[in-house]
Amino acid sequence: MSNLQSSAPGSAATVLASNGAAEAAQSPVSAQAAISLDKLSINQPALVVDLASAGNVEEQELMLRLMEIGFLPGERVRIVAAGFPGPDPLAVRVGAATFALRRYEASRVLVALEA
């Protein structure tokens, strides 16, 4: 069973695998320049900087799922479509895969705009 722990504010999330080894990703962009993925405009390219810190077990599980599907620091990401008529879901491309995320889930992913 894996545990998810957030490091100090502004640093990349750390996943502790069942064997006890820790893997930490270094953020290529300053956390001050980060916005949440749900605030990104459609087709605006960005890089994942970090995931928001988890406050309870449900949020820890969400963060782990997001990391498992590819929302890792340094990955390219963009929103390709938004729900109609409501705000949910968002079609989000991360790497070469596309996923549907609720706005709340997308708000937990911190990104930096690409030039």
Coordinates of N, CA, C and O in Angstrom, one line a residue:
M1 N 0.8 -1.2 0.0 CA 0.0 0.0 0.0 C 0.9 1.2 0.0 O 1.9 1.3 0.7
S2 N 0.5 2.2 -0.8 CA 1.4 3.4 -0.9 C 0.7 4.5 -0.1 O -0.4 4.7 0.0
N3 N 1.6 5.4 0.4 CA 1.2 6.6 1.1 C 1.6 7.8 0.3 O 2.7 7.8 -0.3
L4 N 0.8 8.9 0.3 CA 1.2 10.1 -0.3 C 1.4 11.2 0.7 O 0.6 11.3 1.6
Q5 N 2.6 11.8 0.7 CA 2.8 12.9 1.6 C 3.3 14.1 0.8 O 4.0 14.0 -0.1
S6 N 2.8 15.2 1.2 CA 3.3 16.5 0.6 C 4.5 17.0 1.4 O 4.5 17.0 2.6
S7 N 5.4 17.4 0.6 CA 6.6 18.0 1.2 C 6.3 19.4 1.6 O 5.2 19.8 1.7
A8 N 7.3 20.2 1.9 CA 7.1 21.6 2.3 C 6.4 22.3 1.2 O 6.5 22.0 0.0
P9 N 5.7 23.4 1.5 CA 4.9 24.2 0.5 C 5.8 24.6 -0.6 O 6.9 25.1 -0.4
G10 N 5.3 24.5 -1.9 CA 6.1 24.9 -3.0 C 7.0 23.8 -3.6 O 7.7 24.0 -4.5
S11 N 7.0 22.7 -2.9 CA 7.9 21.6 -3.4 C 7.1 20.5 -4.0 O 5.9 20.4 -3.8
A12 N 7.7 19.6 -4.8 CA 7.0 18.6 -5.5 C 6.5 17.5 -4.5 O 7.1 17.3 -3.4
A13 N 5.3 16.9 -4.8 CA 4.8 15.9 -3.9 C 5.7 14.7 -3.9 O 6.4 14.4 -4.9
T14 N 5.7 13.9 -2.8 CA 6.6 12.8 -2.7 C 5.7 11.6 -2.5 O 4.8 11.6 -1.7
V15 N 5.9 10.5 -3.2 CA 5.2 9.3 -3.1 C 6.1 8.3 -2.4 O 7.2 8.1 -2.8
L16 N 5.6 7.7 -1.3 CA 6.3 6.7 -0.6 C 5.8 5.3 -1.1 O 4.7 5.0 -0.8
A17 N 6.6 4.6 -1.8 CA 6.2 3.3 -2.3 C 6.2 2.3 -1.1 O 6.7 2.5 0.0
S18 N 5.6 1.1 -1.4 CA 5.4 0.1 -0.3 C 6.8 -0.4 0.2 O 6.9 -0.9 1.3
N19 N 7.8 -0.3 -0.6 CA 9.1 -0.8 -0.2 C 9.9 0.3 0.6 O 11.0 0.1 1.1
G20 N 9.2 1.5 0.8 CA 9.8 2.5 1.7 C 10.7 3.5 0.9 O 11.1 4.5 1.5
A21 N 10.9 3.3 -0.3 CA 11.8 4.2 -1.1 C 11.0 5.4 -1.5 O 9.9 5.4 -1.9
A22 N 11.6 6.6 -1.3 CA 10.9 7.8 -1.7 C 11.4 8.4 -3.0 O 12.6 8.3 -3.3
E23 N 10.5 8.8 -3.8 CA 10.8 9.5 -5.1 C 10.3 10.9 -5.0 O 9.1 11.1 -4.9
A24 N 11.2 11.9 -5.2 CA 10.8 13.3 -5.2 C 11.2 13.9 -6.6 O 12.3 13.7 -7.0
A25 N 10.2 14.6 -7.2 CA 10.5 15.3 -8.4 C 10.8 16.7 -8.1 O 10.2 17.4 -7.3
Q26 N 11.8 17.2 -8.8 CA 12.2 18.6 -8.6 C 11.4 19.5 -9.6 O 11.3 19.1 -10.8
S27 N 10.8 20.6 -9.1 CA 10.0 21.4 -10.0 C 10.9 22.3 -10.9 O 11.8 23.0 -10.4
P28 N 10.6 22.3 -12.2 CA 11.4 23.1 -13.1 C 11.0 24.6 -13.1 O 11.7 25.4 -13.6
V29 N 9.9 24.9 -12.5 CA 9.4 26.3 -12.5 C 9.1 26.7 -11.1 O 8.6 25.9 -10.3
S30 N 9.3 28.0 -10.8 CA 9.0 28.5 -9.5 C 7.5 28.3 -9.1 O 6.6 28.5 -9.9
A31 N 7.2 27.9 -7.9 CA 5.9 27.7 -7.4 C 5.1 29.0 -7.4 O 3.8 29.0 -7.5
Q32 N 5.7 30.2 -7.3 CA 5.0 31.5 -7.3 C 4.3 31.7 -8.7 O 3.4 32.4 -8.7
A33 N 4.9 31.2 -9.8 CA 4.3 31.4 -11.1 C 3.2 30.4 -11.4 O 2.6 30.4 -12.4
A34 N 2.9 29.5 -10.4 CA 1.9 28.4 -10.7 C 0.5 28.9 -10.5 O 0.2 29.7 -9.7
I35 N -0.4 28.3 -11.3 CA -1.8 28.5 -11.2 C -2.5 27.1 -11.2 O -1.8 26.2 -11.6
S36 N -3.7 27.0 -10.8 CA -4.3 25.7 -10.8 C -4.8 25.4 -12.2 O -5.1 26.3 -13.0
L37 N -4.8 24.1 -12.6 CA -5.1 23.7 -13.9 C -6.5 24.1 -14.4 O -6.7 24.4 -15.5
D38 N -7.4 24.2 -13.4 CA -8.8 24.6 -13.8 C -8.9 26.0 -14.3 O -9.9 26.4 -14.9
K39 N -7.9 26.8 -14.0 CA -7.9 28.3 -14.4 C -7.3 28.4 -15.8 O -7.3 29.5 -16.3
L40 N -6.7 27.4 -16.3 CA -6.0 27.5 -17.6 C -7.0 27.6 -18.7 O -8.1 27.1 -18.7
S41 N -6.7 28.5 -19.7 CA -7.5 28.6 -20.9 C -7.4 27.4 -21.8 O -6.4 26.7 -21.8
I42 N -8.5 27.2 -22.6 CA -8.5 26.1 -23.5 C -7.3 26.2 -24.5 O -7.1 27.3 -25.1
N43 N -6.6 25.1 -24.7 CA -5.5 25.0 -25.6 C -4.2 25.8 -25.2 O -3.3 26.0 -26.0
Q44 N -4.2 26.3 -24.0 CA -3.0 27.0 -23.5 C -2.0 26.0 -23.0 O -2.3 25.3 -22.0
P45 N -0.8 25.9 -23.6 CA 0.1 24.9 -23.1 C 0.7 25.3 -21.7 O 0.9 26.5 -21.5
A46 N 0.9 24.3 -20.9 CA 1.5 24.5 -19.6 C 2.3 23.3 -19.1 O 2.3 22.3 -19.8
L47 N 3.1 23.5 -18.1 CA 3.8 22.4 -17.5 C 3.3 22.2 -16.1 O 3.0 23.1 -15.3
V48 N 3.2 20.9 -15.7 CA 2.8 20.6 -14.3 C 4.0 21.0 -13.4 O 5.1 20.6 -13.7
V49 N 3.7 21.7 -12.3 CA 4.7 22.2 -11.4 C 4.6 21.3 -10.1 O 5.6 20.9 -9.6
D50 N 3.4 21.1 -9.6 CA 3.2 20.4 -8.4 C 1.8 20.0 -8.2 O 0.9 20.3 -9.1
L51 N 1.5 19.2 -7.2 CA 0.1 18.9 -6.8 C -0.1 19.6 -5.5 O 0.8 19.7 -4.6
A52 N -1.4 20.1 -5.3 CA -1.7 20.7 -4.0 C -1.6 19.7 -2.9 O -1.7 18.5 -3.0
S53 N -1.3 20.2 -1.7 CA -1.1 19.3 -0.5 C -2.4 18.7 -0.1 O -3.5 19.4 -0.3
A54 N -2.4 17.5 0.3 CA -3.6 16.8 0.7 C -3.8 17.0 2.2 O -2.9 16.9 3.0
G55 N -5.1 17.2 2.6 CA -5.4 17.5 4.0 C -6.1 16.3 4.7 O -6.1 16.2 5.9
N56 N -6.5 15.3 3.9 CA -7.1 14.1 4.5 C -6.9 12.9 3.6 O -6.3 13.0 2.5
V57 N -7.4 11.7 4.0 CA -7.2 10.5 3.2 C -7.8 10.5 1.8 O -7.1 10.1 0.9
E58 N -9.0 11.1 1.7 CA -9.6 11.2 0.4 C -8.8 12.0 -0.6 O -8.6 11.7 -1.8
E59 N -8.2 13.2 -0.1 CA -7.4 14.0 -1.0 C -6.1 13.3 -1.3 O -5.6 13.5 -2.4
Q60 N -5.5 12.5 -0.3 CA -4.3 11.8 -0.6 C -4.5 10.8 -1.7 O -3.7 10.6 -2.6
E61 N -5.7 10.1 -1.7 CA -6.0 9.1 -2.7 C -6.2 9.8 -4.1 O -5.8 9.3 -5.1
L62 N -6.8 11.0 -4.1 CA -7.0 11.8 -5.3 C -5.6 12.1 -5.9 O -5.3 12.0 -7.1
M63 N -4.7 12.6 -5.0 CA -3.4 13.0 -5.5 C -2.6 11.8 -6.1 O -2.0 12.0 -7.1
L64 N -2.7 10.7 -5.4 CA -2.1 9.5 -5.9 C -2.6 9.1 -7.3 O -1.9 8.8 -8.2
R65 N -4.0 9.1 -7.4 CA -4.6 8.8 -8.7 C -4.1 9.8 -9.8 O -3.8 9.4 -10.9
L66 N -4.0 11.1 -9.5 CA -3.6 12.1 -10.5 C -2.1 11.8 -10.9 O -1.8 11.8 -12.1
M67 N -1.3 11.4 -9.9 CA 0.1 11.1 -10.3 C 0.2 9.8 -11.1 O 1.0 9.7 -12.0
E68 N -0.6 8.8 -10.8 CA -0.6 7.6 -11.5 C -1.0 7.7 -12.9 O -0.5 7.0 -13.8
I69 N -1.9 8.7 -13.2 CA -2.3 8.9 -14.6 C -1.4 9.8 -15.4 O -1.7 10.1 -16.6
G70 N -0.4 10.4 -14.7 CA 0.6 11.2 -15.4 C 0.7 12.7 -15.0 O 1.5 13.4 -15.7
F71 N 0.0 13.1 -14.1 CA 0.1 14.5 -13.6 C 1.3 14.7 -12.7 O 1.2 14.8 -11.5
L72 N 2.5 14.6 -13.3 CA 3.8 14.7 -12.6 C 4.5 16.0 -13.0 O 4.4 16.5 -14.1
P73 N 5.3 16.5 -12.0 CA 6.1 17.7 -12.4 C 6.9 17.6 -13.6 O 7.6 16.5 -13.8
G74 N 6.8 18.6 -14.5 CA 7.6 18.6 -15.7 C 6.7 18.1 -16.9 O 7.1 18.3 -18.1
E75 N 5.6 17.5 -16.7 CA 4.8 17.0 -17.8 C 4.0 18.1 -18.5 O 3.5 19.0 -17.8
R76 N 3.9 18.1 -19.8 CA 3.1 19.1 -20.5 C 1.7 18.7 -20.4 O 1.3 17.6 -20.4
V77 N 0.9 19.8 -20.3 CA -0.6 19.6 -20.1 C -1.3 20.8 -20.7 O -0.8 21.9 -20.9
R78 N -2.6 20.5 -21.2 CA -3.4 21.5 -21.7 C -4.9 21.1 -21.6 O -5.1 19.9 -21.6
I79 N -5.8 22.0 -21.5 CA -7.2 21.7 -21.5 C -7.6 21.7 -23.0 O -7.4 22.7 -23.7
V80 N -8.3 20.7 -23.5 CA -8.7 20.6 -24.9 C -10.2 20.9 -25.0 O -10.6 21.3 -26.1
A81 N -11.0 20.8 -24.0 CA -12.4 21.1 -24.0 C -13.0 21.2 -22.6 O -12.4 20.7 -21.7
A82 N -14.1 21.9 -22.5 CA -14.8 22.0 -21.3 C -16.2 21.6 -21.5 O -16.7 21.6 -22.6
G83 N -16.9 21.2 -20.4 CA -18.2 20.7 -20.4 C -19.2 21.7 -20.9 O -19.0 22.9 -20.8
F84 N -20.3 21.3 -21.4 CA -21.4 22.2 -21.8 C -22.7 21.6 -21.4 O -22.9 20.4 -21.6
P85 N -23.6 22.2 -20.8 CA -23.6 23.7 -20.5 C -22.9 24.0 -19.2 O -22.7 25.2 -19.0
G86 N -22.6 23.0 -18.4 CA -22.0 23.3 -17.1 C -20.5 23.4 -17.2 O -19.9 23.1 -18.3
P87 N -19.8 23.6 -16.1 CA -18.3 23.7 -16.1 C -17.6 22.4 -16.1 O -16.4 22.3 -16.4
D88 N -18.3 21.3 -15.8 CA -17.6 20.0 -15.7 C -18.1 19.1 -16.8 O -19.2 19.2 -17.3
P89 N -17.3 18.1 -17.3 CA -15.9 17.9 -16.9 C -15.0 18.7 -17.8 O -15.4 19.4 -18.8
L90 N -13.7 18.7 -17.6 CA -12.7 19.2 -18.4 C -12.0 18.1 -19.1 O -11.6 17.1 -18.5
A91 N -11.8 18.2 -20.4 CA -11.0 17.2 -21.2 C -9.5 17.8 -21.1 O -9.3 18.8 -21.6
V92 N -8.7 17.0 -20.5 CA -7.3 17.5 -20.2 C -6.3 16.5 -20.9 O -6.4 15.3 -20.7
R93 N -5.4 17.1 -21.7 CA -4.3 16.3 -22.3 C -3.1 16.4 -21.4 O -2.6 17.5 -21.2
V94 N -2.6 15.3 -21.0 CA -1.3 15.2 -20.3 C -0.4 14.2 -21.0 O -0.8 13.1 -21.2
G95 N 0.7 14.7 -21.5 CA 1.5 13.9 -22.3 C 0.8 13.6 -23.6 O 0.3 14.5 -24.3
A96 N 0.6 12.3 -23.9 CA -0.1 11.9 -25.1 C -1.5 11.3 -24.8 O -2.2 10.9 -25.7
A97 N -1.9 11.4 -23.6 CA -3.2 10.9 -23.2 C -4.2 12.0 -22.8 O -3.8 13.1 -22.4
T98 N -5.5 11.7 -23.0 CA -6.5 12.7 -22.6 C -7.4 12.1 -21.6 O -7.8 10.9 -21.7
F99 N -7.7 12.9 -20.6 CA -8.5 12.4 -19.4 C -9.6 13.4 -19.2 O -9.5 14.6 -19.4
A100 N -10.8 13.0 -18.7 CA -11.8 13.9 -18.2 C -11.6 14.1 -16.7 O -11.6 13.1 -15.9
L101 N -11.6 15.3 -16.3 CA -11.4 15.6 -14.9 C -12.5 16.6 -14.4 O -12.9 17.5 -15.2
R102 N -13.0 16.4 -13.2 CA -13.9 17.4 -12.6 C -13.0 18.7 -12.3 O -11.8 18.6 -12.1
R103 N -13.7 19.8 -12.3 CA -12.9 21.1 -12.0 C -12.2 21.0 -10.6 O -11.1 21.5 -10.5
Y104 N -12.8 20.3 -9.7 CA -12.2 20.2 -8.4 C -10.9 19.4 -8.5 O -9.9 19.8 -7.9
E105 N -10.9 18.3 -9.2 CA -9.7 17.5 -9.4 C -8.6 18.3 -10.2 O -7.5 18.3 -9.8
A106 N -9.0 19.1 -11.2 CA -8.1 19.9 -11.9 C -7.5 21.0 -11.1 O -6.4 21.4 -11.3
S107 N -8.3 21.5 -10.1 CA -7.8 22.6 -9.2 C -6.7 22.1 -8.3 O -6.0 22.9 -7.8
R108 N -6.5 20.8 -8.2 CA -5.5 20.3 -7.3 C -4.1 20.1 -8.0 O -3.1 19.8 -7.4
V109 N -4.1 20.4 -9.4 CA -2.9 20.3 -10.2 C -2.4 21.7 -10.4 O -3.1 22.6 -10.9
L110 N -1.2 22.0 -10.0 CA -0.6 23.3 -10.2 C 0.3 23.3 -11.4 O 1.1 22.4 -11.6
V111 N 0.1 24.3 -12.3 CA 0.8 24.4 -13.6 C 1.4 25.8 -13.8 O 1.0 26.8 -13.1
A112 N 2.4 25.8 -14.6 CA 3.0 27.1 -15.1 C 2.8 27.2 -16.6 O 3.0 26.2 -17.3
L113 N 2.5 28.4 -17.0 CA 2.2 28.6 -18.5 C 3.5 28.4 -19.2 O 4.6 28.8 -18.8
E114 N 3.5 27.8 -20.4 CA 4.6 27.7 -21.3 C 4.6 29.0 -22.2 O 3.6 29.5 -22.5
A115 N 5.8 29.3 -22.6 CA 6.0 30.5 -23.4 C 5.6 30.2 -24.8 O 5.5 29.1 -25.3

